[in-house]
Amino acid sequence: MARTVGSIIGGDGAPSAPGGKLEARNPAHLEELVAVAELGDAGTFVEACRIAREAQPGWAATPAPVRGRVVQQIGRIVEENKERLARLVTREIGKPYRESLGEVQEVIDTCNFFLSEGRRLYGQTVPSEMPDKQLFTFRAPVGVAAVITAGNFPVAVPSWYVIPALVCGNTVVWKPPEYTPSSAEAFAQLILHGGLPEGVFNMVMAEGPVAFEGLERALDEGLVDKVGFTGSTDVGRRIGELCGRHLQSPCLELGGKNPLVVMPDADLDLAVDGCLFSGFGTAGQRCTSLGTVIVHDSVHDEFLSRFAAAVESAAIGEPFEDVLYGPMISERFGRRFEGWLDLVQPHHKLYGSSATGRIGTGNPREGFVGDPDAGLYYHPTIVDGVTMEDELYGTESFGPIVGVASFASFDEAMALANGHGYGLSSSIYTNDPKNVFRFRERISAGMVSVNNSTSGAEAHLPFGGNGRSGNGGRQAGIWVLDQFTRWQSMNWDYSGKLQKAQMDVADVPADLGFRLP
Ligand code: UN1
C-alpha cells in the first residue's frame, strides 16, 4: 500500500502540501506506487528552521552524555528495524537488498561510534605562559544545522550529518530527496522515537530549488548556522556561494570521477573484482563509483578481456535477488544517464556485449534476472580508449559506465588520475609498496584504496574530497566533530593581579654568547 508522507516539523506532520504532491514509484516495478510525497515550500523550510532555532538552547544544555544516550537509542531502534528499513530502501531506489542492509548497518555503525562521543567531546587543558593561570578549550555546538542529501544513500549519508550534529548539541532540519519520501519518513520516525525533545530534529519534504530558496531565506533571517550538503558539484558550488555571503563554511560532499590505477605487477583478477564492484555496484550511482580505470599498456588487453568477461556474466536485475545491480534510482537518474551515454565517441571502443542503453525486450541482456520491461534497467558499458581530451574523462557519469585509459609511465598514470579536477576517492592495484606510497603522495583525492574498490568506505574514517569534490570538509569519525562544533578557548587567571600575555612572562636568563671550545 502506498503511503502519503510529508514534512515533520516540531514532531508533528505539516498539514498541507503547498509545494504539490509527488509520486515515488518502485524503479524495479514501475507500476508499483511506493509513496506519495506531500511537498513543502520555501516557507515550510523557514518554519522548520525557526522551530529548530527555538529548540537549540535547550538541547545544547542537555548534558552531552544524555545526548549520546539518545543516539544509542536511535541506533537500537534502527537495528530493531534493520530489515524493514532496508526493504523500503530497495523498494524505493532499487538498491540490491544486501547493499540496502549494508546501508542501514552504516547508520547503526555511525550511532555506535557517536554514542560514546557524548562522553568524550574532549577539550584540552593547555599550560599558560604565566603562573596561577589555566587555559582550556571546549567544543561548542554551532547552532542549527540544515542538511540536504541525495537519494543514492537515503539513510546512511544523512546519518553521517544528523547523528554527529545531534550529539554535539545542534538541532537539525533535514531535507531528504523528494524522490525517496518513504525511506526518509521512516528514517525520520526512527530518529524521533529515540527520545529527542520536540523541534530538535525536523524533516522538510521539498524539491531542490524550493529548498534552496527556503535556505536562502533562513540564512538571511539568521536561522541557520551550518549547512551540510551531499550532491552535485554544481549545486554544491551555489550552496557554497550562498553560505559564503553569511561567512559560513558548509560541509560539501560533491561528485567524483574516481580513478583506479592498475600497475603491471597487479593481481589482475583482484583488480577485476574491484572494478566490477566499484564501477557497477549500485548501478554506478555512488559518489565513490569508479570513473576511469587507468591500466598499464603491458596488461591492458589481458585486463580488459577479463573485466569484460566478468561484466558480461554478472547478474543484473531484480534487486531482491542476488544481483550485482538493479535499476536506476528513478526516471530522472535514467534520463540523465542516457545523456552521459552520448559522451561515447567514435574513437572509443565498447567492450563486452556492446549493447548500451535501457535493457528491455527490444534491447535484451542475456541472463537478465526478472522482467526488464518492468523497471529502469540499463546495460553495463565499458568504454576503452578514453583520453584526457574526452568529455567523458572529465564528467561524472552517475550510472553503469566505466571508462578505460592506458598509460606507459607512472607520471602519465598520475596525470590521468588527477587531471579531471575531482578529488574524492581513488585506488591503486599493485604489489609494490613504492607504487603505493608514491600514489598516496601524489593523488589529489581525499580517499585512497590499495588493492581495494574506490567505493565502500568504512563509517569511521574521514570521508570527503578536494577540488570539484568538495571544500575540504570531512565527515565521519572524530573528524566530523569539527563541522558541528566550534572551538572555544578559555583562560582563567587566579593570580589576583592583571598578568599581560607576552609582556609579563618570566624571562629565561640564557647566555647566548656561549660557544663550544
Ligand atoms: C555517496 O555515494 O554519496 O564509500 C556515499 C561508499 C559509501 C558511501 C558513498 N560508504 O561508497
Short mmCIF file of C-alpha atoms and ligand atoms in Angstrom, two decimals:
data_model
loop_
_atom_site.label_atom_id
_atom_site.label_comp_id
_atom_site.label_asym_id
_atom_site.label_seq_id
_atom_site.Cartn_x
_atom_site.Cartn_y
_atom_site.Cartn_z
CA MET A 1 0.00 0.00 0.00
CA ALA A 2 1.32 3.42 -0.94
CA ARG A 3 1.65 5.80 1.99
CA THR A 4 1.27 9.54 1.96
CA VAL A 5 4.19 11.19 3.69
CA GLY A 6 5.10 14.79 4.32
CA SER A 7 7.30 17.09 6.35
CA ILE A 8 7.71 16.62 10.10
CA ILE A 9 8.23 19.86 12.00
CA GLY A 10 8.38 20.09 15.78
CA GLY A 11 7.42 16.42 15.98
CA ASP A 12 4.16 16.95 14.06
CA GLY A 13 3.20 16.30 10.48
CA ALA A 14 2.99 19.52 8.48
CA PRO A 15 -0.69 19.81 7.48
CA SER A 16 -0.77 20.65 3.78
CA ALA A 17 1.23 20.28 0.59
CA PRO A 18 1.95 23.84 -0.58
CA GLY A 19 4.72 22.51 -2.85
CA GLY A 20 2.42 19.98 -4.53
CA LYS A 21 2.48 16.19 -4.48
CA LEU A 22 4.91 13.73 -5.98
CA GLU A 23 4.59 10.02 -6.62
CA ALA A 24 7.53 7.76 -5.79
CA ARG A 25 7.49 4.53 -7.78
CA ASN A 26 9.48 1.35 -7.34
CA PRO A 27 12.12 1.64 -10.09
CA ALA A 28 12.22 -2.16 -10.45
CA HIS A 29 8.43 -2.35 -10.88
CA LEU A 30 7.25 0.99 -12.15
CA GLU A 31 3.61 0.08 -11.79
CA GLU A 32 4.08 -0.08 -8.01
CA LEU A 33 3.46 3.19 -6.22
CA VAL A 34 5.61 3.24 -3.06
CA ALA A 35 4.57 6.57 -1.59
CA VAL A 36 3.02 9.92 -2.31
CA ALA A 37 5.07 12.82 -1.02
CA GLU A 38 3.32 15.95 0.16
CA LEU A 39 5.84 18.65 -0.55
CA GLY A 40 6.52 21.78 1.43
CA ASP A 41 7.51 25.17 0.03
CA ALA A 42 10.20 27.69 0.95
CA GLY A 43 8.06 28.86 3.87
CA THR A 44 7.90 25.31 5.23
CA PHE A 45 11.69 25.21 5.24
CA VAL A 46 11.97 28.55 7.02
CA GLU A 47 9.36 27.48 9.58
CA ALA A 48 11.30 24.28 10.31
CA CYS A 49 14.47 26.34 10.84
CA ARG A 50 12.60 28.63 13.22
CA ILE A 51 11.39 25.67 15.28
CA ALA A 52 14.91 24.23 15.28
CA ARG A 53 16.30 27.59 16.40
CA GLU A 54 13.87 27.68 19.35
CA ALA A 55 14.75 24.15 20.42
CA GLN A 56 18.52 24.59 20.17
CA PRO A 57 19.47 26.21 23.51
CA GLY A 58 17.57 23.54 25.47
CA TRP A 59 19.19 20.74 23.52
CA ALA A 60 22.65 22.29 23.90
CA ALA A 61 22.03 22.47 27.66
CA THR A 62 21.24 18.75 27.80
CA PRO A 63 24.41 17.03 29.07
CA ALA A 64 26.38 15.56 26.18
CA PRO A 65 26.31 12.01 27.65
CA VAL A 66 22.50 12.23 27.70
CA ARG A 67 22.55 13.33 24.06
CA GLY A 68 24.80 10.34 23.43
CA ARG A 69 22.23 8.11 25.12
CA VAL A 70 19.59 9.35 22.66
CA VAL A 71 21.93 8.45 19.81
CA GLN A 72 22.34 5.00 21.37
CA GLN A 73 18.56 4.57 21.43
CA ILE A 74 18.30 5.69 17.81
CA GLY A 75 20.92 3.08 16.87
CA ARG A 76 18.98 0.40 18.74
CA ILE A 77 15.67 1.29 17.11
CA VAL A 78 17.30 1.30 13.68
CA GLU A 79 18.83 -2.10 14.42
CA GLU A 80 15.43 -3.47 15.52
CA ASN A 81 14.01 -2.22 12.21
CA LYS A 82 17.01 -3.10 10.04
CA GLU A 83 15.26 -5.43 7.60
CA ARG A 84 12.12 -3.27 7.34
CA LEU A 85 14.11 -0.15 6.57
CA ALA A 86 16.38 -1.99 4.10
CA ARG A 87 13.34 -3.39 2.29
CA LEU A 88 11.91 0.09 1.99
CA VAL A 89 15.20 1.41 0.57
CA THR A 90 15.29 -1.41 -2.00
CA ARG A 91 11.66 -0.84 -2.99
CA GLU A 92 12.16 2.86 -3.32
CA ILE A 93 15.50 3.20 -5.12
CA GLY A 94 16.17 -0.34 -6.41
CA LYS A 95 19.39 -0.85 -4.45
CA PRO A 96 20.13 -4.59 -4.14
CA TYR A 97 18.77 -5.78 -0.81
CA ARG A 98 22.14 -6.94 0.51
CA GLU A 99 23.53 -3.45 -0.15
CA SER A 100 20.49 -1.87 1.49
CA LEU A 101 21.15 -3.97 4.59
CA GLY A 102 24.74 -2.65 4.46
CA GLU A 103 23.45 0.89 4.16
CA VAL A 104 21.27 0.50 7.27
CA GLN A 105 24.24 -1.08 9.05
CA GLU A 106 26.20 2.08 8.23
CA VAL A 107 23.58 4.06 10.19
CA ILE A 108 23.94 1.67 13.14
CA ASP A 109 27.75 1.89 12.98
CA THR A 110 27.50 5.68 12.95
CA CYS A 111 25.28 5.64 16.04
CA ASN A 112 27.62 3.17 17.75
CA PHE A 113 30.57 5.44 17.10
CA PHE A 114 28.92 8.67 18.24
CA LEU A 115 27.01 7.39 21.27
CA SER A 116 30.26 7.41 23.23
CA GLU A 117 31.35 10.69 21.73
CA GLY A 118 28.71 12.13 24.06
CA ARG A 119 31.00 11.01 26.88
CA ARG A 120 34.10 12.40 25.19
CA LEU A 121 33.69 15.58 23.13
CA TYR A 122 37.05 16.28 24.69
CA GLY A 123 38.52 19.69 25.12
CA GLN A 124 42.10 20.28 26.26
CA THR A 125 43.82 21.81 29.26
CA VAL A 126 46.70 23.88 27.97
CA PRO A 127 49.64 25.25 30.02
CA SER A 128 49.75 29.01 30.42
CA GLU A 129 52.89 31.12 29.94
CA MET A 130 52.18 32.68 33.34
CA PRO A 131 51.78 31.30 36.87
CA ASP A 132 48.37 30.97 38.50
CA LYS A 133 46.62 30.90 35.19
CA GLN A 134 44.99 28.00 33.32
CA LEU A 135 44.00 27.65 29.68
CA PHE A 136 41.24 25.41 28.33
CA THR A 137 39.48 24.54 25.10
CA PHE A 138 35.85 23.49 24.74
CA ARG A 139 33.81 22.28 21.81
CA ALA A 140 30.67 24.45 21.47
CA PRO A 141 27.73 23.46 19.27
CA VAL A 142 27.36 25.51 16.09
CA GLY A 143 23.56 26.00 16.35
CA VAL A 144 21.03 24.98 13.71
CA ALA A 145 22.28 22.61 11.03
CA ALA A 146 20.46 22.39 7.68
CA VAL A 147 21.25 19.08 6.00
CA ILE A 148 20.46 18.36 2.34
CA THR A 149 21.21 14.89 1.00
CA ALA A 150 20.91 12.79 -2.16
CA GLY A 151 18.86 9.69 -2.97
CA ASN A 152 21.57 7.09 -3.61
CA PHE A 153 22.13 6.64 0.13
CA PRO A 154 18.77 7.71 1.52
CA VAL A 155 19.56 6.81 5.13
CA ALA A 156 23.33 6.25 5.59
CA VAL A 157 24.56 9.58 4.23
CA PRO A 158 22.05 11.68 6.21
CA SER A 159 23.06 9.79 9.35
CA TRP A 160 26.67 10.94 8.84
CA TYR A 161 25.43 14.51 9.32
CA VAL A 162 22.45 14.17 11.62
CA ILE A 163 23.92 11.88 14.28
CA PRO A 164 27.12 13.86 14.98
CA ALA A 165 25.21 17.15 14.68
CA LEU A 166 22.79 15.99 17.38
CA VAL A 167 25.40 14.59 19.74
CA CYS A 168 27.30 17.88 19.51
CA GLY A 169 24.22 19.83 20.71
CA ASN A 170 22.92 21.19 17.41
CA THR A 171 19.36 21.00 16.20
CA VAL A 172 18.68 19.79 12.68
CA VAL A 173 16.50 20.50 9.67
CA TRP A 174 16.91 17.71 7.14
CA LYS A 175 15.80 17.92 3.53
CA PRO A 176 15.84 14.43 2.04
CA PRO A 177 15.50 13.99 -1.72
CA GLU A 178 11.84 14.29 -2.66
CA TYR A 179 12.04 11.06 -4.69
CA THR A 180 12.80 8.89 -1.62
CA PRO A 181 9.93 10.03 0.61
CA SER A 182 9.10 6.75 2.30
CA SER A 183 12.69 5.86 3.29
CA ALA A 184 13.08 9.44 4.51
CA GLU A 185 9.91 9.39 6.54
CA ALA A 186 10.75 6.00 8.03
CA PHE A 187 14.23 7.17 8.96
CA ALA A 188 12.84 10.38 10.48
CA GLN A 189 10.36 8.38 12.56
CA LEU A 190 13.13 6.12 13.86
CA ILE A 191 15.19 9.16 14.83
CA LEU A 192 12.26 10.83 16.56
CA HIS A 193 11.46 7.70 18.55
CA GLY A 194 14.93 7.76 20.07
CA GLY A 195 13.81 10.26 22.70
CA LEU A 196 14.58 13.65 21.15
CA PRO A 197 12.73 16.67 22.55
CA GLU A 198 10.34 18.35 20.12
CA GLY A 199 11.88 20.51 17.45
CA VAL A 200 15.39 19.09 17.80
CA PHE A 201 15.08 17.12 14.57
CA ASN A 202 12.85 18.23 11.71
CA MET A 203 12.38 17.00 8.20
CA VAL A 204 11.20 19.07 5.26
CA MET A 205 9.99 17.20 2.21
CA ALA A 206 10.59 19.57 -0.69
CA GLU A 207 12.04 19.83 -4.16
CA GLY A 208 15.60 21.07 -4.51
CA PRO A 209 15.04 24.59 -5.92
CA VAL A 210 12.28 25.22 -3.37
CA ALA A 211 14.52 24.15 -0.50
CA PHE A 212 17.31 26.33 -1.90
CA GLU A 213 15.01 29.33 -1.77
CA GLY A 214 13.98 28.39 1.78
CA LEU A 215 17.62 28.02 2.78
CA GLU A 216 18.44 31.43 1.33
CA ARG A 217 15.65 33.00 3.35
CA ALA A 218 16.53 31.10 6.52
CA LEU A 219 20.15 32.22 6.22
CA ASP A 220 19.03 35.82 5.66
CA GLU A 221 16.90 35.60 8.78
CA GLY A 222 19.81 34.19 10.79
CA LEU A 223 18.09 30.85 11.38
CA VAL A 224 20.81 28.53 10.06
CA ASP A 225 24.40 28.27 11.27
CA LYS A 226 25.74 25.31 9.34
CA VAL A 227 24.82 23.65 6.06
CA GLY A 228 25.69 20.07 5.17
CA PHE A 229 25.17 19.10 1.54
CA THR A 230 25.78 15.88 -0.39
CA GLY A 231 25.02 16.12 -4.09
CA SER A 232 26.25 17.52 -7.38
CA THR A 233 29.24 19.82 -7.79
CA ASP A 234 27.06 22.46 -9.48
CA VAL A 235 24.56 22.70 -6.63
CA GLY A 236 27.41 22.48 -4.09
CA ARG A 237 29.04 25.50 -5.69
CA ARG A 238 25.80 27.50 -5.37
CA ILE A 239 25.37 26.45 -1.74
CA GLY A 240 28.99 27.43 -1.08
CA GLU A 241 28.35 30.89 -2.58
CA LEU A 242 25.20 31.31 -0.53
CA CYS A 243 26.91 30.31 2.72
CA GLY A 244 29.92 32.47 1.90
CA ARG A 245 27.68 35.54 1.91
CA HIS A 246 26.92 34.73 5.53
CA LEU A 247 30.55 33.95 6.39
CA GLN A 248 29.68 30.31 6.79
CA SER A 249 31.62 27.35 5.60
CA PRO A 250 29.32 24.48 4.63
CA CYS A 251 30.27 20.81 4.66
CA LEU A 252 30.13 19.90 0.95
CA GLU A 253 30.37 16.32 -0.30
CA LEU A 254 30.16 16.53 -4.07
CA GLY A 255 30.79 14.48 -7.16
CA GLY A 256 33.68 12.30 -8.17
CA LYS A 257 35.38 10.85 -11.24
CA ASN A 258 37.24 8.29 -9.25
CA PRO A 259 40.33 6.72 -10.83
CA LEU A 260 41.57 3.18 -10.33
CA VAL A 261 45.15 2.52 -11.48
CA VAL A 262 46.21 -0.99 -12.48
CA MET A 263 50.01 -1.37 -12.33
CA PRO A 264 51.83 -4.05 -14.35
CA ASP A 265 52.52 -6.08 -11.19
CA ALA A 266 48.86 -6.04 -10.03
CA ASP A 267 46.84 -9.15 -9.30
CA LEU A 268 44.56 -8.75 -12.32
CA ASP A 269 41.70 -10.90 -11.02
CA LEU A 270 41.62 -8.87 -7.83
CA ALA A 271 41.60 -5.66 -9.89
CA VAL A 272 38.71 -7.02 -11.97
CA ASP A 273 36.71 -7.75 -8.80
CA GLY A 274 37.39 -4.23 -7.55
CA CYS A 275 36.38 -2.65 -10.86
CA LEU A 276 33.23 -4.73 -11.09
CA PHE A 277 32.00 -3.62 -7.68
CA SER A 278 33.13 -0.01 -7.78
CA GLY A 279 32.10 0.51 -11.40
CA PHE A 280 28.77 -1.26 -11.45
CA GLY A 281 27.71 -1.81 -7.83
CA THR A 282 24.68 0.39 -7.00
CA ALA A 283 24.42 0.71 -10.84
CA GLY A 284 27.37 3.11 -10.64
CA GLN A 285 25.30 5.58 -8.64
CA ARG A 286 27.69 6.31 -5.79
CA CYS A 287 29.81 9.41 -5.49
CA THR A 288 32.63 6.93 -4.88
CA SER A 289 31.85 4.86 -8.01
CA LEU A 290 34.70 4.10 -10.37
CA GLY A 291 35.04 6.63 -13.20
CA THR A 292 38.10 5.59 -15.17
CA VAL A 293 40.33 2.51 -14.95
CA ILE A 294 43.87 3.56 -15.79
CA VAL A 295 45.73 0.46 -16.95
CA HIS A 296 49.38 -0.06 -17.80
CA ASP A 297 49.94 -0.78 -21.51
CA SER A 298 51.57 -4.13 -20.79
CA VAL A 299 48.47 -5.56 -19.08
CA HIS A 300 45.77 -3.51 -20.82
CA ASP A 301 44.48 -6.18 -23.21
CA GLU A 302 44.56 -9.00 -20.70
CA PHE A 303 42.88 -6.88 -18.01
CA LEU A 304 40.20 -5.68 -20.39
CA SER A 305 39.29 -9.13 -21.64
CA ARG A 306 38.94 -10.41 -18.07
CA PHE A 307 36.99 -7.31 -16.99
CA ALA A 308 34.64 -7.56 -19.97
CA ALA A 309 34.05 -11.27 -19.28
CA ALA A 310 33.23 -10.54 -15.64
CA VAL A 311 30.79 -7.77 -16.59
CA GLU A 312 29.26 -9.99 -19.27
CA SER A 313 28.47 -12.78 -16.82
CA ALA A 314 27.37 -10.56 -13.91
CA ALA A 315 23.80 -10.90 -12.69
CA ILE A 316 21.76 -7.76 -13.29
CA GLY A 317 18.09 -7.33 -12.49
CA GLU A 318 15.58 -7.75 -9.68
CA PRO A 319 17.15 -6.08 -6.62
CA PHE A 320 15.64 -8.54 -4.12
CA GLU A 321 17.62 -11.31 -5.89
CA ASP A 322 21.37 -11.83 -5.68
CA VAL A 323 22.44 -9.32 -8.37
CA LEU A 324 25.39 -7.03 -9.00
CA TYR A 325 23.00 -4.20 -9.60
CA GLY A 326 19.36 -3.38 -10.10
CA PRO A 327 17.53 -0.48 -11.72
CA MET A 328 18.44 3.20 -11.73
CA ILE A 329 17.16 5.14 -8.71
CA SER A 330 14.36 6.87 -10.62
CA GLU A 331 13.38 8.06 -14.09
CA ARG A 332 15.36 11.25 -13.60
CA PHE A 333 18.54 9.22 -12.99
CA GLY A 334 17.81 7.06 -16.05
CA ARG A 335 17.32 10.09 -18.31
CA ARG A 336 20.49 11.78 -17.07
CA PHE A 337 22.44 8.59 -17.64
CA GLU A 338 21.22 8.39 -21.24
CA GLY A 339 22.67 11.86 -21.74
CA TRP A 340 26.06 10.71 -20.49
CA LEU A 341 26.00 7.74 -22.85
CA ASP A 342 26.11 10.33 -25.64
CA LEU A 343 29.64 11.19 -24.49
CA VAL A 344 30.84 7.91 -26.03
CA GLN A 345 32.67 8.92 -29.23
CA PRO A 346 33.51 7.07 -32.46
CA HIS A 347 37.18 6.69 -31.40
CA HIS A 348 36.09 4.76 -28.30
CA LYS A 349 35.75 1.02 -28.27
CA LEU A 350 32.89 -0.62 -26.38
CA TYR A 351 33.75 -3.84 -24.61
CA GLY A 352 31.59 -6.75 -23.59
CA SER A 353 28.26 -7.33 -25.30
CA SER A 354 28.48 -3.74 -26.63
CA ALA A 355 24.73 -3.28 -26.12
CA THR A 356 24.12 0.02 -24.35
CA GLY A 357 21.18 1.97 -23.02
CA ARG A 358 17.96 0.74 -21.50
CA ILE A 359 17.53 -3.02 -21.15
CA GLY A 360 14.21 -4.35 -22.45
CA THR A 361 12.72 -6.91 -24.79
CA GLY A 362 13.90 -4.81 -27.74
CA ASN A 363 17.42 -4.43 -26.29
CA PRO A 364 17.87 -7.57 -24.20
CA ARG A 365 20.62 -8.68 -21.86
CA GLU A 366 21.42 -12.35 -21.67
CA GLY A 367 20.81 -13.85 -18.23
CA PHE A 368 18.80 -10.85 -17.00
CA VAL A 369 17.19 -11.65 -13.64
CA GLY A 370 13.47 -10.82 -13.65
CA ASP A 371 11.41 -8.74 -16.07
CA PRO A 372 13.50 -5.98 -17.70
CA ASP A 373 10.46 -4.18 -19.10
CA ALA A 374 9.04 -3.68 -15.62
CA GLY A 375 11.81 -1.35 -14.44
CA LEU A 376 14.52 1.17 -15.23
CA TYR A 377 17.40 -1.14 -16.09
CA TYR A 378 20.49 -0.16 -18.08
CA HIS A 379 23.22 -2.16 -19.76
CA PRO A 380 26.67 -2.04 -18.22
CA THR A 381 29.02 -0.15 -20.53
CA ILE A 382 32.82 -0.32 -20.71
CA VAL A 383 34.39 2.37 -22.87
CA ASP A 384 38.00 1.80 -23.88
CA GLY A 385 40.34 4.39 -25.39
CA VAL A 386 39.44 7.26 -23.05
CA THR A 387 41.89 10.16 -23.20
CA MET A 388 42.23 13.35 -21.19
CA GLU A 389 40.71 15.32 -24.08
CA ASP A 390 37.41 13.39 -23.93
CA GLU A 391 34.40 14.96 -22.27
CA LEU A 392 33.69 11.55 -20.74
CA TYR A 393 37.07 11.72 -18.95
CA GLY A 394 36.18 14.89 -17.02
CA THR A 395 32.45 14.34 -16.49
CA GLU A 396 30.93 12.48 -13.57
CA SER A 397 28.63 9.96 -15.27
CA PHE A 398 26.41 8.65 -12.48
CA GLY A 399 25.45 5.21 -13.80
CA PRO A 400 26.76 1.85 -15.04
CA ILE A 401 29.54 3.14 -17.30
CA VAL A 402 33.29 2.77 -16.79
CA GLY A 403 35.99 4.39 -18.93
CA VAL A 404 39.34 2.73 -19.59
CA ALA A 405 42.53 4.67 -20.32
CA SER A 406 46.05 3.32 -20.68
CA PHE A 407 49.47 4.60 -19.65
CA ALA A 408 53.14 3.85 -20.20
CA SER A 409 54.80 5.71 -17.29
CA PHE A 410 53.82 6.35 -13.69
CA ASP A 411 53.78 10.10 -14.39
CA GLU A 412 51.21 9.54 -17.13
CA ALA A 413 49.09 7.44 -14.77
CA MET A 414 49.16 10.23 -12.17
CA ALA A 415 48.25 12.87 -14.75
CA LEU A 416 45.25 10.77 -15.77
CA ALA A 417 44.28 10.10 -12.15
CA ASN A 418 44.27 13.79 -11.19
CA GLY A 419 43.60 15.69 -14.41
CA HIS A 420 39.78 15.85 -14.17
CA GLY A 421 39.90 18.09 -11.11
CA TYR A 422 37.72 15.92 -8.87
CA GLY A 423 39.37 14.50 -5.78
CA LEU A 424 37.07 12.22 -3.86
CA SER A 425 38.14 8.58 -3.96
CA SER A 426 40.91 6.71 -5.77
CA SER A 427 42.52 3.30 -5.93
CA ILE A 428 45.72 1.58 -6.99
CA TYR A 429 46.25 -2.12 -7.63
CA THR A 430 49.89 -3.10 -7.16
CA ASN A 431 52.07 -5.34 -5.04
CA ASP A 432 54.95 -2.88 -4.86
CA PRO A 433 55.00 -0.66 -1.74
CA LYS A 434 56.91 2.04 -3.65
CA ASN A 435 53.96 2.44 -6.03
CA VAL A 436 51.56 2.58 -3.09
CA PHE A 437 53.33 5.41 -1.33
CA ARG A 438 54.11 7.38 -4.50
CA PHE A 439 50.45 7.15 -5.45
CA ARG A 440 49.33 8.19 -1.97
CA GLU A 441 51.60 11.23 -2.05
CA ARG A 442 50.65 12.43 -5.49
CA ILE A 443 46.93 11.67 -5.75
CA SER A 444 44.71 14.68 -5.09
CA ALA A 445 41.83 12.55 -3.73
CA GLY A 446 40.75 12.65 -0.11
CA MET A 447 40.47 8.85 -0.01
CA VAL A 448 42.91 6.25 -1.30
CA SER A 449 42.33 2.50 -1.59
CA VAL A 450 45.12 -0.01 -2.08
CA ASN A 451 44.09 -3.24 -3.78
CA ASN A 452 40.50 -2.35 -3.00
CA SER A 453 37.49 -0.77 -4.65
CA THR A 454 37.07 3.03 -4.85
CA SER A 455 33.73 2.68 -3.07
CA GLY A 456 32.77 1.16 0.25
CA ALA A 457 34.44 3.39 2.83
CA GLU A 458 34.07 2.33 6.47
CA ALA A 459 31.89 4.57 8.60
CA HIS A 460 34.57 5.88 10.96
CA LEU A 461 37.37 7.02 8.62
CA PRO A 462 37.35 10.60 7.34
CA PHE A 463 35.15 10.79 4.24
CA GLY A 464 35.36 13.66 1.79
CA GLY A 465 37.11 15.19 -1.15
CA ASN A 466 39.04 18.06 -2.62
CA GLY A 467 38.79 20.20 -5.75
CA ARG A 468 35.50 19.65 -7.57
CA SER A 469 34.55 17.01 -4.97
CA GLY A 470 34.21 19.34 -2.01
CA ASN A 471 35.63 22.16 0.05
CA GLY A 472 37.90 20.02 2.19
CA GLY A 473 35.39 19.24 4.92
CA ARG A 474 35.43 15.70 6.24
CA GLN A 475 32.62 13.57 7.55
CA ALA A 476 32.63 10.50 9.77
CA GLY A 477 34.70 9.54 12.78
CA ILE A 478 36.13 12.21 15.06
CA TRP A 479 36.92 14.41 12.08
CA VAL A 480 33.31 15.46 11.53
CA LEU A 481 33.20 16.96 15.03
CA ASP A 482 35.00 19.97 13.59
CA GLN A 483 31.99 20.51 11.30
CA PHE A 484 29.42 20.55 14.08
CA THR A 485 31.33 22.24 16.89
CA ARG A 486 33.38 25.39 17.15
CA TRP A 487 36.43 25.53 19.34
CA GLN A 488 36.08 27.92 22.23
CA SER A 489 39.13 28.83 24.28
CA MET A 490 39.05 30.00 27.86
CA ASN A 491 41.73 31.42 30.12
CA TRP A 492 41.36 31.74 33.87
CA ASP A 493 43.74 33.89 35.87
CA TYR A 494 43.64 33.30 39.63
CA SER A 495 46.82 35.29 40.48
CA GLY A 496 44.74 38.19 41.77
CA LYS A 497 46.51 40.68 39.51
CA LEU A 498 46.44 41.57 35.82
CA GLN A 499 49.10 39.47 34.08
CA LYS A 500 49.59 40.60 30.48
CA ALA A 501 50.23 37.93 27.86
CA GLN A 502 53.62 38.22 26.10
CA MET A 503 54.61 41.14 28.35
CA ASP A 504 54.53 39.78 31.90
CA VAL A 505 56.17 36.48 31.04
CA ALA A 506 59.25 35.49 33.10
CA ASP A 507 62.46 35.80 31.08
CA VAL A 508 64.96 32.94 30.76
CA PRO A 509 68.47 34.19 31.63
CA ALA A 510 70.34 32.27 28.90
CA ASP A 511 73.94 33.04 27.87
CA LEU A 512 73.63 33.12 24.09
CA GLY A 513 77.28 34.20 23.73
CA PHE A 514 78.40 30.75 24.88
CA ARG A 515 80.41 28.80 22.23
CA LEU A 516 81.78 25.26 22.34
CA PRO A 517 85.61 25.13 22.57
C1 UN1 B 1 27.87 8.54 -1.62
O1 UN1 B 1 27.74 7.93 -2.68
O2 UN1 B 1 27.42 9.72 -1.50
O3 UN1 B 1 32.05 4.64 0.44
C2 UN1 B 1 28.46 7.96 -0.40
C3 UN1 B 1 30.95 4.39 -0.07
C4 UN1 B 1 29.72 4.53 0.78
C5 UN1 B 1 29.23 5.93 0.78
C6 UN1 B 1 29.03 6.58 -0.55
N1 UN1 B 1 30.03 4.10 2.12
O4 UN1 B 1 30.85 4.03 -1.23
#
